[in-house]
Coordinates of C-alpha atoms in Angstrom, one line a residue:
Chain A
X1053 CA 35.4 40.5 -41.9
X1054 CA 32.0 42.1 -42.0
X1055 CA 29.0 40.2 -40.6
X1056 CA 26.4 42.2 -42.4
X1057 CA 26.2 42.0 -46.2
X1058 CA 25.4 45.0 -48.5
X1059 CA 25.6 45.4 -52.3
X1060 CA 28.9 47.1 -53.2
X1061 CA 27.2 49.7 -55.3
X1062 CA 23.9 51.4 -56.1
X1063 CA 23.1 54.2 -58.5
X1064 CA 20.3 56.4 -59.8
X1065 CA 19.5 59.6 -61.5
X1066 CA 18.5 62.8 -59.7
X1067 CA 15.0 62.5 -58.3
X1068 CA 15.0 58.7 -58.4
X1069 CA 14.5 56.3 -55.4
X1070 CA 17.4 54.1 -54.5
X1071 CA 17.2 51.2 -52.0
X1072 CA 20.2 49.6 -50.2
X1073 CA 19.8 46.2 -48.5
X1074 CA 21.6 44.9 -45.5
X1075 CA 21.5 41.2 -44.7
X1076 CA 22.4 39.8 -41.3
X1077 CA 21.4 37.0 -38.9
X1078 CA 19.3 36.2 -35.9
X1079 CA 22.1 37.3 -33.5
X1080 CA 22.3 40.8 -34.9
X1081 CA 19.6 42.3 -37.1
X1082 CA 17.1 39.7 -36.1
X1083 CA 17.3 40.7 -32.4
X1084 CA 18.6 44.2 -32.3
X1085 CA 18.1 47.7 -33.7
X1086 CA 19.7 48.6 -37.1
X1087 CA 21.6 51.8 -37.7
X1088 CA 22.7 53.4 -40.9
X1089 CA 25.6 55.7 -41.4
X1090 CA 26.5 58.0 -44.3
X1091 CA 30.1 58.7 -45.1
X1092 CA 30.8 61.5 -47.6
X1093 CA 34.1 61.4 -49.4
X1094 CA 37.0 62.2 -47.0
X1095 CA 34.9 62.7 -44.0
X1096 CA 33.9 60.8 -40.8
X1097 CA 30.7 58.7 -40.9
X1098 CA 27.5 60.4 -39.8
X1099 CA 24.5 58.8 -38.2
X1100 CA 21.6 58.7 -40.6
X1101 CA 19.1 56.3 -39.1
X1102 CA 18.8 54.8 -35.6
X1103 CA 16.4 52.3 -34.0
X1104 CA 15.6 50.8 -37.5
X1105 CA 13.7 53.8 -38.8
X1106 CA 14.3 56.9 -36.8
X1107 CA 16.0 60.0 -38.2
X1108 CA 18.3 62.2 -36.0
X1109 CA 17.5 65.9 -36.1
X1110 CA 18.6 67.5 -39.3
X1111 CA 18.5 64.4 -41.5
X1112 CA 16.1 64.9 -44.4
X1113 CA 12.9 62.8 -44.6
X1114 CA 14.1 61.6 -48.0
X1115 CA 16.1 59.0 -46.0
X1116 CA 14.1 56.2 -44.5
X1117 CA 14.9 52.9 -42.9
X1118 CA 13.1 49.6 -42.4
X1119 CA 13.7 46.2 -41.0
X1120 CA 12.1 42.8 -41.5
X1121 CA 13.4 39.6 -39.9
X1122 CA 17.2 39.4 -40.4
X1123 CA 17.3 42.1 -43.1
X1124 CA 17.1 45.8 -43.3
X1125 CA 16.9 48.5 -46.0
X1126 CA 17.7 52.1 -46.4
X1127 CA 15.8 54.1 -49.0
X1128 CA 16.8 57.4 -50.5
X1129 CA 14.0 59.1 -52.3
X1130 CA 14.3 62.2 -54.5
X1131 CA 18.0 61.4 -55.0
X1132 CA 20.3 64.4 -55.0
X1133 CA 23.9 64.9 -56.1
X1134 CA 25.0 65.5 -52.5
X1135 CA 23.8 62.0 -51.6
X1136 CA 26.8 60.5 -53.3
X1137 CA 28.5 58.7 -50.5
X1138 CA 29.2 55.4 -48.9
X1139 CA 26.5 54.0 -46.7
X1140 CA 26.9 51.4 -43.9
X1141 CA 24.4 49.5 -41.9
X1142 CA 25.3 48.4 -38.4
X1143 CA 23.9 46.5 -35.5
X1144 CA 24.8 45.0 -32.1
X1145 CA 25.6 41.2 -32.4
X1146 CA 24.6 39.2 -29.3
X1147 CA 26.9 36.3 -30.2
X1148 CA 29.9 38.5 -30.6
X1149 CA 28.9 40.9 -27.9
X1150 CA 30.0 43.7 -30.2
X1151 CA 29.0 46.0 -32.9
X1152 CA 29.1 44.8 -36.5
X1153 CA 29.1 46.9 -39.6
X1154 CA 27.9 46.1 -43.1
X1155 CA 30.3 45.8 -46.0
X1156 CA 29.3 49.3 -47.3
X1157 CA 27.4 50.5 -50.4
X1158 CA 28.7 53.2 -52.6
X1159 CA 25.9 55.3 -54.0
X1160 CA 26.5 57.1 -57.3
X1161 CA 24.2 59.8 -58.7
X1162 CA 24.3 59.5 -62.5
Chain B
X988 CA 27.7 70.9 -29.1
X989 CA 29.6 67.7 -28.3
X990 CA 32.9 67.4 -30.1
X991 CA 35.4 64.6 -30.2
X992 CA 39.0 64.9 -31.3
X993 CA 41.5 62.1 -31.8
X994 CA 45.2 62.6 -31.2
X995 CA 48.4 60.5 -31.3
X996 CA 51.3 59.5 -33.5
X997 CA 50.6 59.2 -37.2
X998 CA 53.4 56.6 -37.7
X999 CA 54.0 53.5 -35.6
X1000 CA 56.6 50.8 -36.2
X1001 CA 55.6 47.1 -36.7
X1002 CA 55.4 45.1 -33.4
X1003 CA 55.1 48.3 -31.4
X1004 CA 52.0 49.7 -29.6
X1005 CA 49.6 52.2 -31.2
X1006 CA 48.3 54.7 -28.7
X1007 CA 45.6 57.2 -29.4
X1008 CA 43.6 59.6 -27.2
X1009 CA 40.1 61.1 -27.7
X1010 CA 39.4 64.4 -26.1
X1011 CA 35.8 65.2 -25.5
X1012 CA 34.6 68.8 -25.4
X1013 CA 31.1 70.3 -25.0
X1014 CA 30.1 67.6 -22.4
X1015 CA 31.5 65.6 -19.6
X1016 CA 32.4 62.0 -19.9
X1017 CA 31.6 61.3 -16.3
X1018 CA 28.4 63.3 -15.8
X1019 CA 26.5 61.5 -18.5
X1020 CA 25.7 57.9 -18.8
X1021 CA 27.1 57.2 -22.3
X1022 CA 29.4 54.7 -23.8
X1023 CA 32.5 55.8 -25.8
X1024 CA 33.9 53.9 -28.6
X1025 CA 36.8 53.4 -31.1
X1026 CA 36.2 52.4 -34.8
X1027 CA 38.8 52.1 -37.6
X1028 CA 38.8 52.1 -41.4
X1029 CA 41.7 50.8 -43.4
X1030 CA 42.3 52.9 -46.6
X1031 CA 39.7 52.2 -49.1
X1032 CA 37.9 49.6 -46.9
X1033 CA 34.9 49.4 -44.6
X1034 CA 34.4 50.3 -40.9
X1035 CA 35.4 48.0 -38.0
X1036 CA 34.3 48.5 -34.4
X1037 CA 37.3 48.1 -32.1
X1038 CA 35.7 48.5 -28.7
X1039 CA 33.8 50.7 -26.3
X1040 CA 34.0 51.9 -22.7
X1041 CA 31.7 53.3 -20.1
X1042 CA 32.8 56.2 -17.9
X1043 CA 33.1 53.8 -15.0
X1044 CA 35.6 51.8 -16.9
X1045 CA 33.5 48.9 -18.1
X1046 CA 34.7 47.7 -21.5
X1047 CA 33.6 45.7 -24.5
X1048 CA 36.1 44.7 -27.2
X1049 CA 35.9 43.2 -30.7
X1050 CA 36.7 39.5 -30.2
X1051 CA 39.1 39.6 -33.2
X1052 CA 41.2 42.3 -31.6
X1053 CA 40.6 41.6 -27.9
X1054 CA 44.0 40.1 -27.1
X1055 CA 45.7 43.3 -28.3
X1056 CA 43.4 46.1 -27.3
X1057 CA 43.1 48.1 -24.2
X1058 CA 40.6 51.0 -23.9
X1059 CA 40.7 53.3 -20.8
X1060 CA 39.1 56.4 -19.6
X1061 CA 40.5 59.5 -17.7
X1062 CA 37.5 61.4 -16.4
X1063 CA 39.7 64.1 -14.9
X1064 CA 40.9 65.0 -18.4
X1065 CA 37.6 64.2 -20.2
X1066 CA 39.5 61.8 -22.4
X1067 CA 39.4 58.1 -23.3
X1068 CA 42.3 56.2 -24.9
X1069 CA 43.1 53.3 -27.2
X1070 CA 46.1 51.0 -27.1
X1071 CA 46.7 48.4 -29.7
X1072 CA 49.7 46.2 -29.2
X1073 CA 51.9 44.2 -31.6
X1074 CA 50.8 46.2 -34.7
X1075 CA 51.3 45.1 -38.2
X1076 CA 50.7 46.8 -41.6
X1077 CA 47.2 45.4 -41.4
X1078 CA 46.5 47.9 -38.6
X1079 CA 47.1 50.9 -40.9
X1080 CA 43.8 52.7 -40.8
X1081 CA 41.9 55.9 -40.0
X1082 CA 40.9 55.6 -36.4
X1083 CA 37.8 57.3 -35.2
X1084 CA 36.5 57.9 -31.7
X1085 CA 32.7 58.2 -31.2
X1086 CA 29.9 58.3 -28.6
X1087 CA 27.2 55.8 -28.2
X1088 CA 23.8 56.4 -26.6
X1089 CA 23.2 55.2 -23.1
X1090 CA 24.0 51.6 -23.7
X1091 CA 26.8 50.0 -25.6
X1092 CA 24.3 48.4 -28.0
X1093 CA 23.1 51.8 -29.3
X1094 CA 24.0 54.0 -32.2
X1095 CA 27.2 56.0 -32.6
X1096 CA 25.8 59.4 -32.7
X1097 CA 28.8 61.6 -32.5
X1098 CA 32.1 61.0 -34.3
X1099 CA 35.6 62.6 -34.2
X1100 CA 37.1 63.6 -37.6
X1101 CA 39.5 60.6 -37.5
X1102 CA 43.2 60.3 -37.5
X1103 CA 45.3 58.2 -39.9
X1104 CA 47.8 55.8 -38.4
X1105 CA 50.3 54.2 -40.6
X1106 CA 52.3 51.1 -39.5
X1107 CA 55.6 51.1 -41.2
X1108 CA 59.3 50.8 -40.4

């Protein structure tokens, strides 16, 4: 059972901005970094954001992350068809002494 | 470029033990201070962290699976492995191996392609 809550779906037209929320608690998001992963259909997850708002080399600056208190958000600006994927937030949970993932959000480009 | 590759049986019988190995290439498990982890994803569902191991053998496990999971490392073969005992149909999933940063609390920056394990008689 996922500890981090995300909306099941989000959508937008090409060029629009889409935001995905991730709600946690003081033991995970509230006290640790948030990570975001992108999973294209039929492929392994790929790290999109680390340390709340840092992008690995090669990730477009259209993707941005933020965190406030026990919640985090991923924003995709200038939405493109290739952004259609499932997106997961994640964080370390001090109470569980383990990683927890979000429920996942499917982004559809209309 | 670091690469990870999962291997093991694609079909396991109920009540038996699931065994998978992750082979690391493009880098040495023992020469770098990273944690290595296992994650799974049931068909059509979300991601679940199973556990992680340091090259020295120190482990962290998901509390919900801890009683059935063993993760080990073989630095001579540049591999780490997963054993999950007493499996049921609920353990049917794509299993991924991945590498953390320098502590277990950090991101999973490198992933294998995943391997589907089906639990069925």
